[in-house]
Amino acid sequence: MFHRIGRTVVRHPVWTIVAWLIAAVAIIATAPSLPSNSDESSFLPSSYESIRAADIQEKAFPAAFTPAAILLFERNDGAALTAADKTRIASITDGLGKKRIDQVQKVVEGSESKDSKYKTALVQMNKESAGQPKQADAAKALRADSTALAKGTDLKVRVGGQAAQALDQQDAGKTSDAVALVGSVLIIIITLIIIFRSPLIALLPLFMLIGVVFTVANALIADATKIFGLQANSSVSALLIVVVLGVGTDYFLFLMFRYRERLRAGDEPKEAMINSVTRVGEAIASAAGAVIISFLALALSTLGFLTQLGPALAILVAVTLLAGLTLFPAVCSLIPPRALFWPGKKWREEPTDARFAAIGRLVGRKSGLVAIVSGLVMLVLALGSLGYKASYDLASGSIPKTKESMVVQDTLKAAYSAGAAEPTSVFLTSTSGKPLGPVDYVGYADKLREVDGVADVTFDQKTGLNKAGTTANFTVTLKYEAATDKAIKTVGEVRTAAHDNTPPGTEALVGGMSSIYKDINAAVNHDYRTVFPVAAILIMIILGLLLRSVVAPWYLIASVALGFGATLGTTVMLFGRGDGLIFMLPIIMYLFVVAIGTDYNILMIARLREEAQEGRDPREAASMALRHAGPTIGAAGFILAATFATLMLSGNSFLTQMGFTVAFGIIVAAFVMAMFFTPSLTALMGHAAWWPGHADRSRAAAPGGPAPERELDESGHR
């Protein structure tokens, strides 16, 4: 199949390029814009208690609201607010309400801090558009208008809350996109020039990936998001840029290394490209298939952000694979090798550098020692994962601390009770739909107040009951910030107390941000039990089909699991000692490290199989596979790791953690697992690694099989 693809593309390169351009224009022209949502509660299904509580609040207490934005007032000199200051704050609050800013429904006065240095105002926005970009626009207008209204006074006003965080996240996202794009482009150009000594080869993949592949994939992602009603997040776009440049450049590298090898073997240029697609097509397609399946496994997640991220990345890799098998060879086949590799003059010569040949000899001769040492390195690093702790504050994790919304959040923590900014609500509801019967509201509040970690519980029978008398609202203030482990643990105990002490004929539901984080924790644990095993099983099936073996997939996936453990352990030791790692990181890490680690495993073992089919014994095959595939995997691993590492410059702690984690995982996958652990284990197992098939059998031994190709010597001759 891949030979037919290569032959068709290389013989009709112009038509292939034209087909790509026509398809690109049609797809991009008809695609909707990609939406964005930063409301963390929207990432959860409606079956979770926190979401059910929010529905109760909306129906029973439509006038009550969780503020979408919070205005924080203080004096410019930092002194306590005077009576005149408080009058001006009331005037500014009233003036903002009269501005009729889009999405803003009302602005009401909030509370004063205990030291009288701060006072808040609370902003209600349209609940139906929570987390959408239009509310970020409203926060921007609030900042401008409140500053204008406070001009000429002694007051300073800043805007925080979810809508303001969404605005700051957008701004941080633009910076992240720019840093990721510029950093990735520079790394790719410099690395490819060093490898091939050709500016044309350095620039070609960028034009194709950014100009065609990324724009087409982004349009298809927007289509899928609209059709399937997926959630979107501003952090996704920076990740898409890095993935398309990293993975796309990898596929381009695999093709060009093999193309150069076939030219050195004496093939005519077009035949060399056809043979290159034939030889690497199966390995690239299998590697991409493993990545795509891993990403699609995220569709099983219960978190909206991950159900968007998985299909988006799967679409991106699928389009990149299609380009790798068609667009890349079509464009390169139109350019004569002398021009393609210009000004380099040694592209026809086998390099004399024997580093990878020496590594190959080491793996072949001392396979047992290499397997033990490389395995122990990964195992020791994996021990750090025992200290893993999760952080559920995605907004804070994706916004620099210097942004206005983060300054407001930190100030509220210091000036008020840590949980005052985001209180927990307990809704006691009649199960019959009739008004609540005689209820000891004071006693029920006391039971909630007894929970360790609860600062206060308030209930006013006049305002705490809805008009129908069917629901009572108890406001629970925790001692801890909403996203902390202590708050999440406390809200779990509040749920237990609320459920265990419900009067007959009533049901209790606990809402608020801490309750949402509690449910996110449960959803992530669900994903660990479903997404991980499903992805691993599907990848093993791909490996089994590619290698015609039921043995190799087991130790290949085990090696990838070791790489995952080593990556998580190292990340915990470097980033997880404070507030912990962003809760989604292990899932994203697992899928990237497993998928991309499997990529390099596939490429190495596919080359090892090819060498074995030339008639070499297992150890010699491993040695020669390292010699030939080592440079390709090393270069690809470095470029992909370096492109992900650019995310560490974004100023966004979520992307910083993700950038380091994936980059380190790729380094482990390429330079420890694929280059040492996998080939040494395969050499040790010998022919048993391919059981029950005979994928390593010499081609000459097969009836009617082609004669084995002779190896090139150092000068490039047969």
XYZ file of C-alpha atoms in Angstrom:
718
model
C 0.000 0.000 0.000
C 2.698 2.484 0.973
C 4.632 1.659 -2.191
C 1.536 2.552 -4.245
C 1.078 5.786 -2.285
C 4.720 6.735 -2.809
C 4.642 5.895 -6.497
C 1.422 7.859 -7.119
C 2.587 10.930 -5.203
C 6.093 11.046 -6.671
C 4.901 10.484 -10.251
C 2.153 13.116 -9.935
C 3.597 15.676 -7.479
C 1.933 18.748 -9.018
C -1.529 17.198 -8.881
C -0.889 16.130 -5.273
C 0.034 19.690 -4.271
C -2.938 21.167 -6.175
C -5.293 18.709 -4.451
C -3.927 19.791 -1.066
C -4.375 23.482 -1.875
C -7.944 23.040 -3.143
C -8.897 20.993 -0.086
C -7.237 23.521 2.217
C -9.108 26.492 0.741
C -12.448 24.661 0.887
C -11.987 23.456 4.474
C -10.723 26.789 5.821
C -13.389 28.847 4.027
C -16.273 26.823 5.459
C -14.976 26.343 9.020
C -16.529 28.228 11.955
C -14.403 30.128 14.460
C -13.028 28.044 17.324
C -14.965 28.863 20.542
C -13.406 29.089 23.979
C -14.706 28.351 27.458
C -12.890 28.956 30.746
C -15.746 28.017 33.101
C -14.399 25.022 35.021
C -17.865 23.851 36.057
C -18.783 23.402 32.382
C -16.126 20.681 32.128
C -18.247 18.345 34.321
C -21.300 16.262 33.345
C -24.655 17.229 34.857
C -24.754 14.074 37.012
C -22.167 15.390 39.479
C -23.449 16.866 42.749
C -21.842 20.289 42.299
C -23.609 20.745 38.957
C -26.940 19.534 40.356
C -26.497 22.032 43.197
C -25.891 24.833 40.717
C -29.125 23.906 38.921
C -31.016 24.025 42.234
C -29.540 27.445 43.001
C -30.574 28.804 39.607
C -34.150 27.552 39.963
C -34.751 28.227 43.658
C -32.749 31.436 44.092
C -32.641 33.183 40.702
C -31.920 36.516 42.389
C -28.948 35.079 44.267
C -25.756 34.673 42.331
C -22.147 33.610 42.434
C -20.280 36.714 41.264
C -18.742 36.445 37.803
C -16.495 39.392 38.689
C -15.373 41.028 41.921
C -14.343 44.674 42.247
C -11.785 45.314 44.973
C -11.519 48.876 46.329
C -8.680 50.285 48.446
C -7.064 53.658 49.116
C -4.003 54.658 47.089
C -2.055 55.258 50.318
C -3.004 51.859 51.795
C -4.751 53.424 54.809
C -8.146 52.391 56.182
C -11.189 53.476 54.174
C -12.878 56.654 55.422
C -16.606 57.365 55.505
C -16.149 59.559 52.406
C -14.340 56.713 50.633
C -17.202 54.326 51.345
C -19.683 56.854 49.945
C -17.613 57.132 46.758
C -17.430 53.328 46.494
C -21.218 53.149 46.688
C -21.423 55.827 43.972
C -18.960 53.971 41.706
C -20.834 50.689 42.241
C -24.138 52.359 41.359
C -22.549 54.064 38.347
C -21.223 50.780 36.969
C -24.693 49.246 37.228
C -26.115 52.120 35.182
C -23.504 51.662 32.416
C -25.483 48.657 31.135
C -22.342 46.816 30.066
C -23.103 43.822 27.858
C -23.481 40.618 29.960
C -23.554 42.592 33.249
C -26.940 42.168 34.939
C -26.277 43.984 38.206
C -23.504 45.332 40.422
C -24.067 45.279 44.185
C -21.991 46.308 47.198
C -19.995 43.548 48.864
C -18.329 43.262 52.223
C -15.616 45.200 54.010
C -12.401 43.579 55.265
C -11.807 43.295 59.012
C -9.038 45.892 58.913
C -11.290 48.266 56.897
C -8.638 48.646 54.185
C -10.657 46.901 51.480
C -14.226 46.774 50.258
C -15.731 44.722 47.431
C -18.516 45.002 44.892
C -20.029 41.904 43.274
C -20.965 41.655 39.592
C -23.648 39.318 38.285
C -23.440 38.283 34.631
C -25.597 36.204 32.323
C -25.299 32.581 33.543
C -25.981 31.142 30.090
C -22.742 32.618 28.700
C -20.544 31.811 31.715
C -16.936 31.242 30.678
C -17.431 32.515 27.129
C -15.268 35.253 25.547
C -18.082 37.817 25.751
C -17.795 37.771 29.562
C -14.057 38.419 29.297
C -14.991 41.445 27.172
C -17.362 42.534 29.928
C -14.531 42.295 32.478
C -12.387 44.476 30.212
C -15.174 47.076 30.081
C -15.591 46.907 33.874
C -11.903 47.641 34.352
C -12.003 50.636 32.024
C -15.244 52.091 33.399
C -14.397 51.557 37.091
C -11.008 53.213 36.606
C -12.685 56.154 34.897
C -15.280 56.503 37.659
C -12.565 56.381 40.368
C -10.443 59.021 38.622
C -9.853 62.073 40.810
C -10.526 60.170 44.061
C -8.141 58.602 46.564
C -9.380 55.149 45.557
C -7.855 52.389 43.492
C -10.127 49.723 42.000
C -9.145 46.371 40.499
C -11.306 43.679 38.897
C -10.971 39.971 39.639
C -13.201 36.904 39.611
C -13.842 34.314 36.899
C -14.620 36.751 34.068
C -11.462 38.762 34.777
C -9.449 35.541 35.004
C -10.774 34.549 31.575
C -9.635 37.931 30.215
C -6.158 37.575 31.722
C -5.989 33.971 30.525
C -6.692 35.155 26.975
C -3.880 37.699 27.176
C -1.517 35.103 28.660
C -2.592 32.664 25.947
C -1.602 35.108 23.207
C 1.837 35.392 24.774
C 2.067 31.610 25.071
C 1.152 31.174 21.398
C 3.769 33.687 20.283
C 6.500 32.200 22.478
C 5.660 28.651 21.406
C 5.601 29.582 17.712
C 8.784 31.678 17.626
C 10.723 29.298 19.879
C 9.666 26.195 17.976
C 10.443 27.741 14.593
C 13.943 28.815 15.662
C 14.711 25.404 17.149
C 13.559 23.569 14.028
C 15.475 25.835 11.645
C 18.724 25.685 13.606
C 18.559 21.922 14.185
C 17.721 21.031 10.589
C 20.476 23.286 9.253
C 22.978 21.576 11.570
C 21.805 18.104 10.478
C 21.428 18.610 6.723
C 23.531 21.755 6.096
C 20.643 22.998 3.939
C 18.498 26.106 4.520
C 15.861 24.785 2.100
C 15.326 21.590 4.107
C 15.177 23.724 7.268
C 12.433 25.971 5.868
C 10.343 23.518 3.818
C 8.614 21.758 6.738
C 7.742 25.086 8.349
C 6.007 26.395 5.235
C 4.086 23.158 4.821
C 3.231 22.676 8.489
C 2.243 26.246 9.364
C 0.931 27.319 5.963
C -1.102 24.211 5.161
C -1.243 21.485 7.818
C -1.949 23.669 10.870
C -4.561 25.851 9.169
C -6.378 22.833 7.710
C -6.281 20.955 11.015
C -7.431 24.017 12.977
C -10.409 24.401 10.640
C -11.314 20.720 10.998
C -11.001 21.016 14.790
C -13.412 23.967 14.735
C -15.842 21.874 12.654
C -15.604 18.953 15.091
C -16.029 21.274 18.092
C -19.224 22.697 16.623
C -20.667 19.401 15.359
C -20.085 17.425 18.551
C -20.654 20.298 21.001
C -17.188 20.024 22.559
C -15.673 22.465 25.053
C -12.680 24.599 24.048
C -9.998 26.309 26.143
C -7.468 29.028 25.302
C -4.548 26.824 26.424
C -5.276 24.393 23.553
C -4.048 26.651 20.732
C -0.478 26.942 22.058
C -0.366 23.167 22.469
C -1.611 22.615 18.900
C 1.190 24.793 17.511
C 3.841 22.853 19.396
C 2.394 19.467 18.427
C 2.086 20.233 14.723
C 5.616 21.635 14.515
C 7.161 18.917 16.663
C 5.354 15.868 15.295
C 5.303 17.191 11.727
C 9.031 17.872 11.765
C 9.590 14.370 13.150
C 7.736 12.818 10.209
C 9.637 15.050 7.795
C 12.903 13.949 9.422
C 12.030 10.254 9.147
C 11.341 10.713 5.439
C 14.436 12.812 4.695
C 16.843 10.551 6.577
C 15.582 7.562 4.601
C 15.582 9.546 1.336
C 19.200 10.539 1.874
C 20.059 6.935 2.750
C 18.478 5.648 -0.475
C 20.319 8.280 -2.535
C 23.563 7.115 -0.934
C 22.623 3.554 -1.890
C 22.566 4.655 -5.530
C 18.819 5.002 -6.191
C 17.655 7.469 -8.830
C 16.001 10.463 -7.026
C 12.362 9.662 -7.767
C 12.899 5.977 -7.067
C 14.697 6.916 -3.854
C 11.659 8.919 -2.693
C 9.265 6.099 -3.624
C 11.407 3.611 -1.705
C 11.570 6.030 1.245
C 7.786 6.286 1.479
C 7.588 2.501 1.122
C 10.131 1.845 3.885
C 9.048 4.453 6.454
C 5.349 4.624 5.542
C 4.289 1.638 7.638
C 6.338 2.749 10.643
C 5.100 6.365 10.454
C 1.491 5.286 9.947
C 1.682 2.856 12.883
C 3.371 5.466 15.074
C 0.770 8.085 14.136
C -1.979 5.522 14.686
C -0.743 4.943 18.225
C -0.724 8.702 18.855
C -4.191 9.190 17.345
C -5.710 6.322 19.334
C -4.116 7.628 22.532
C -5.588 11.061 21.949
C -9.003 9.701 20.951
C -9.050 7.727 24.202
C -9.535 11.103 25.884
C -13.059 11.091 24.439
C -13.820 8.631 27.274
C -12.931 11.322 29.798
C -15.657 12.938 31.877
C -13.901 16.324 31.761
C -14.993 18.644 28.973
C -11.499 20.117 28.514
C -9.988 16.687 27.860
C -12.808 15.545 25.587
C -11.984 18.612 23.440
C -8.211 18.222 23.677
C -8.153 14.561 22.648
C -10.091 14.802 19.362
C -8.346 18.099 18.516
C -4.899 16.534 18.809
C -6.060 13.380 17.014
C -7.282 15.459 14.055
C -4.020 17.403 14.029
C -1.857 14.267 13.979
C -4.061 12.630 11.319
C -3.677 15.639 9.007
C 0.070 15.703 9.741
C 0.347 11.987 8.873
C -1.489 12.525 5.602
C 0.894 15.371 4.775
C 3.883 13.208 5.714
C 2.850 10.495 3.269
C 1.731 12.747 0.401
C 2.539 16.469 0.599
C 6.096 16.148 1.952
C 7.301 13.617 -0.660
C 5.462 15.436 -3.476
C 7.143 18.767 -2.727
C 10.591 17.234 -2.169
C 10.413 15.098 -5.306
C 9.987 18.252 -7.409
C 13.329 19.580 -6.188
C 16.550 18.019 -7.528
C 18.685 16.564 -4.713
C 21.559 18.981 -5.407
C 19.201 21.934 -4.885
C 17.377 20.314 -1.974
C 20.588 19.622 -0.017
C 22.431 22.784 -1.189
C 24.975 24.020 -0.185
C 25.919 20.753 1.547
C 28.243 18.580 -0.503
C 28.433 15.437 1.605
C 24.831 14.312 1.327
C 25.902 11.434 -0.948
C 28.589 10.242 1.488
C 28.075 7.923 4.444
C 29.238 9.873 7.540
C 32.432 8.742 9.201
C 31.116 9.683 12.656
C 30.866 6.348 14.458
C 29.028 7.453 17.638
C 25.799 5.642 16.893
C 27.706 2.695 15.457
C 29.572 2.492 18.780
C 26.289 2.665 20.723
C 24.947 -0.084 18.506
C 27.963 -2.298 19.186
C 27.556 -1.708 22.943
C 23.875 -2.694 22.824
C 24.642 -5.739 20.707
C 27.546 -7.030 22.796
C 26.297 -6.186 26.310
C 22.536 -6.341 25.890
C 21.881 -7.596 29.427
C 23.923 -4.886 31.126
C 22.405 -2.144 28.950
C 18.851 -3.355 29.693
C 19.495 -3.456 33.457
C 21.178 -0.039 33.671
C 18.652 1.790 31.471
C 15.751 0.095 33.271
C 17.149 1.021 36.696
C 17.610 4.667 35.658
C 13.928 4.914 34.764
C 12.849 2.976 37.857
C 14.810 5.217 40.252
C 13.373 8.370 38.683
C 9.890 6.845 38.912
C 10.177 6.677 42.714
C 9.626 10.450 42.841
C 6.032 9.931 41.696
C 5.181 8.622 45.183
C 5.055 12.279 46.318
C 2.493 13.287 43.669
C -0.085 15.881 44.738
C -2.691 17.519 42.480
C -3.687 21.172 42.153
C -7.206 21.876 40.862
C -6.939 25.625 40.333
C -6.650 25.592 36.542
C -7.234 29.341 36.192
C -4.443 30.308 38.583
C -2.212 27.725 36.998
C -2.629 29.244 33.561
C -2.309 32.948 34.505
C 0.869 34.732 35.671
C 0.645 35.939 39.281
C 1.274 39.529 38.159
C -2.026 39.724 36.246
C -4.728 41.871 37.841
C -7.168 39.015 38.532
C -4.456 37.069 40.362
C -3.484 40.144 42.411
C -7.145 40.524 43.425
C -7.390 36.828 44.311
C -4.251 36.934 46.469
C -5.380 40.150 48.175
C -8.785 38.655 48.997
C -7.077 35.643 50.567
C -4.987 37.856 52.808
C -7.646 40.434 53.701
C -10.643 38.141 54.148
C -11.167 34.539 55.240
C -9.384 32.261 52.754
C -12.698 30.704 51.723
C -14.784 33.892 51.846
C -14.270 34.783 48.189
C -15.778 31.464 47.056
C -18.140 30.146 49.761
C -19.766 26.718 49.699
C -23.547 26.444 49.535
C -25.659 23.637 50.995
C -29.168 23.402 49.526
C -31.765 21.519 51.566
C -34.614 20.685 49.184
C -37.996 19.055 49.598
C -38.144 15.747 47.683
C -41.917 15.979 47.270
C -41.946 19.397 45.650
C -44.059 20.696 48.528
C -42.847 23.333 51.023
C -40.408 22.132 53.641
C -42.071 20.891 56.799
C -40.907 21.772 60.304
C -37.110 21.842 60.073
C -34.625 22.667 62.811
C -32.565 25.041 60.650
C -30.385 26.108 63.566
C -29.621 22.515 64.490
C -28.841 21.618 60.864
C -26.487 24.604 60.579
C -24.808 23.535 63.835
C -24.163 20.055 62.384
C -22.462 21.662 59.380
C -20.509 24.007 61.633
C -19.095 21.027 63.535
C -17.139 19.887 60.482
C -13.423 20.471 60.975
C -12.259 23.140 58.526
C -15.531 25.110 58.464
C -15.090 28.737 59.544
C -18.765 29.709 59.674
C -22.270 28.714 58.564
C -24.957 31.331 58.019
C -28.693 30.950 57.418
C -31.354 33.626 57.455
C -34.880 32.198 57.378
C -36.156 35.317 55.596
C -33.636 35.294 52.747
C -32.399 31.701 52.960
C -35.718 30.162 51.870
C -36.984 30.441 48.306
C -40.417 31.903 47.607
C -42.048 28.485 47.300
C -40.509 27.400 50.583
C -39.146 24.233 48.995
C -35.414 24.956 49.311
C -33.211 26.337 52.084
C -29.755 27.777 51.355
C -26.988 27.484 53.980
C -23.816 29.473 53.239
C -20.723 27.616 54.464
C -17.441 29.527 54.699
C -14.362 27.304 54.749
C -11.089 28.132 56.453
C -9.162 27.357 53.278
C -8.929 28.623 49.725
C -11.384 26.830 47.435
C -8.818 24.975 45.292
C -6.589 23.658 48.089
C -6.416 20.009 49.146
C -7.683 20.976 52.615
C -10.745 22.738 51.171
C -11.532 19.768 48.894
C -11.205 17.374 51.820
C -13.362 19.629 54.005
C -16.117 19.946 51.411
C -16.228 16.152 51.231
C -16.850 16.065 54.971
C -19.444 18.845 54.599
C -21.232 16.649 52.053
C -21.211 13.735 54.476
C -22.610 15.901 57.296
C -25.203 17.464 54.983
C -26.404 14.097 53.671
C -26.364 12.273 57.005
C -28.387 14.937 58.830
C -31.117 15.628 56.267
C -34.591 15.747 57.820
C -37.180 13.268 56.470
C -38.508 14.201 53.037
C -35.525 16.340 52.108
C -32.379 16.032 50.008
C -29.114 17.933 50.487
C -26.840 19.077 47.641
C -23.512 20.844 48.164
C -22.362 23.412 45.595
C -19.650 26.028 45.158
C -16.135 25.960 43.700
C -14.681 23.571 46.296
C -17.506 21.167 45.508
C -16.715 21.511 41.795
C -13.048 20.724 42.459
C -14.127 17.716 44.535
C -16.095 16.410 41.564
C -13.238 17.146 39.176
C -11.065 14.995 41.444
C -13.592 12.163 41.149
C -13.751 12.623 37.371
C -9.967 12.469 37.045
C -9.862 9.266 39.107
C -12.495 7.832 36.752
C -10.309 8.776 33.806
C -7.303 7.044 35.357
C -9.344 3.834 35.514
C -10.710 4.073 31.965
C -8.590 6.227 29.638
C -5.229 4.763 30.649
C -6.110 1.077 30.195
C -8.078 1.654 26.983
C -5.220 3.627 25.405
C -2.683 0.984 26.467
C -4.765 -1.902 25.077
C -5.370 -0.161 21.742
C -1.685 0.718 21.382
C -0.764 -2.899 22.097
C -3.146 -4.027 19.358
C -1.446 -1.673 16.892
C 1.959 -2.984 17.929
C 0.759 -6.567 17.595
C -0.573 -5.952 14.081
C 2.573 -4.132 12.995
C 5.025 -6.665 14.427
C 2.885 -9.817 13.981
C 3.778 -10.656 17.561
C 1.995 -11.071 20.890
C 5.234 -10.933 22.881
C 6.859 -7.670 21.762
C 3.838 -5.426 22.550
C 3.996 -6.445 26.227
C 7.558 -5.425 26.890
C 7.275 -2.389 24.608
C 4.290 -1.039 26.539
C 6.035 -1.943 29.819
C 9.059 0.101 28.740
C 6.787 3.036 27.935
C 5.163 2.688 31.388
C 8.639 2.913 32.940
C 9.264 6.056 30.900
C 5.983 7.507 32.138
C 6.891 6.766 35.749
C 10.336 8.325 35.325
C 8.806 11.444 33.799
C 6.139 11.857 36.481
C 8.661 11.242 39.260
C 11.084 13.849 37.930
C 8.283 16.394 37.426
C 7.018 15.875 40.986
C 10.518 16.407 42.374
C 10.938 19.675 40.435
C 7.434 21.202 40.408
C 5.210 19.272 42.809
C 6.585 20.254 46.200
C 4.406 23.361 46.681
C 0.781 23.531 45.586
C 1.202 20.384 43.477
C 0.895 19.654 39.779
C -2.056 20.742 37.645
C -4.537 17.884 38.000
C -4.714 17.138 34.253
C -0.963 16.763 33.880
C -0.660 13.002 34.538
C -3.334 12.245 31.918
C -1.765 14.522 29.310
C 1.683 13.220 30.239
C 0.544 9.624 29.975
C -0.927 10.125 26.548
C 2.007 12.132 25.194
C 4.728 9.983 26.716
C 2.957 6.721 25.905
C 2.010 7.780 22.386
C 5.249 9.483 21.425
C 7.345 6.982 23.347
C 5.602 4.260 21.370
C 6.429 6.258 18.217
C 10.150 5.920 18.849
C 9.795 2.319 19.961
C 7.977 1.527 16.723
C 10.595 3.233 14.589
C 13.440 1.453 16.376
C 11.916 -2.003 16.393
C 10.691 -1.638 12.790
C 14.272 -0.899 11.748
C 15.506 -3.756 13.934
C 13.069 -6.085 12.164
C 14.268 -4.799 8.801
C 17.880 -5.532 9.755
C 16.895 -9.025 10.990
C 15.183 -9.658 7.654
C 18.527 -9.032 5.987
C 19.728 -12.242 7.637
C 21.403 -10.838 10.777
C 21.185 -12.506 14.186
C 19.238 -10.645 16.956
C 22.249 -8.926 18.543
C 23.730 -7.837 15.224
C 20.297 -6.632 14.069
C 19.991 -4.505 17.221
C 23.476 -3.110 16.635
C 22.756 -2.135 13.020
C 19.326 -0.740 13.924
C 21.012 1.633 16.379
C 23.556 2.644 13.772
C 20.928 3.590 11.194
C 17.835 4.573 13.216
C 19.751 6.149 16.123
C 20.519 9.445 14.349
C 16.922 9.744 13.142
C 15.379 9.091 16.559
C 17.978 11.267 18.294
C 17.321 14.226 15.986
C 13.550 13.751 16.096
C 13.552 13.414 19.873
C 15.663 16.520 20.329
C 13.483 18.657 18.056
C 10.204 17.459 19.572
C 11.504 17.861 23.145
C 12.898 21.311 22.394
C 9.632 22.512 20.817
C 7.642 21.409 23.879
C 10.268 22.993 26.126
C 9.424 26.401 24.588
C 6.157 26.257 26.569
C 8.257 26.779 29.697
C 8.872 30.368 28.540
C 5.149 31.204 28.433
C 4.827 32.547 31.988
C 1.889 30.152 32.391
C 2.508 27.570 35.126
C 0.183 25.012 33.502
C 2.071 25.243 30.197
C 5.402 25.435 32.044
C 4.710 22.175 33.825
C 3.374 20.610 30.634
C 6.342 21.852 28.593
C 8.913 20.396 30.970
C 7.019 17.155 31.522
C 6.465 16.298 27.868
C 9.965 17.454 26.857
C 11.596 15.343 29.568
C 9.342 12.390 28.730
C 10.376 12.598 25.077
C 14.062 12.744 26.037
C 13.615 9.618 28.159
C 11.636 7.926 25.372
C 14.162 8.740 22.656
C 17.521 8.552 24.434
C 16.922 5.949 27.161
C 14.002 3.770 26.154
C 14.153 3.558 22.343
C 17.935 3.788 22.065
C 18.954 1.439 24.881
C 16.162 -0.364 26.742
C 14.017 -1.575 23.826
C 16.768 -2.789 21.441
C 18.728 -4.454 24.252
C 15.629 -6.333 25.474
C 14.787 -7.351 21.908
C 18.340 -8.598 21.381
C 18.164 -10.592 24.629
C 14.847 -12.207 23.734
C 16.012 -13.041 20.220
C 13.528 -14.818 17.958
C 11.115 -15.273 20.880
C 10.302 -11.540 20.701
C 8.488 -12.131 17.407
C 6.403 -15.140 18.510
C 4.101 -16.506 17.135
C 4.988 -14.830 13.839
C 8.300 -14.808 12.037
C 8.564 -11.095 11.288
C 12.332 -11.215 11.777
C 12.781 -14.059 9.265
C 15.271 -13.405 6.490
C 13.557 -12.334 3.278
C 15.734 -14.736 1.337
C 14.376 -17.586 3.448
C 10.811 -16.835 2.432
C 9.592 -18.628 -0.713
C 10.042 -16.220 -3.585
C 11.401 -13.577 -1.199
C 13.755 -10.906 -2.558
C 17.439 -11.229 -2.019
C 18.690 -9.364 1.009
C 20.282 -5.978 0.392
C 23.944 -5.731 1.192
C 24.998 -3.212 3.800
C 26.803 -0.027 2.855
C 30.409 0.320 3.917
C 31.748 3.564 5.374
C 32.296 5.045 1.913
C 28.750 4.397 0.841
C 29.502 1.432 -1.447
C 27.914 -2.025 -1.397
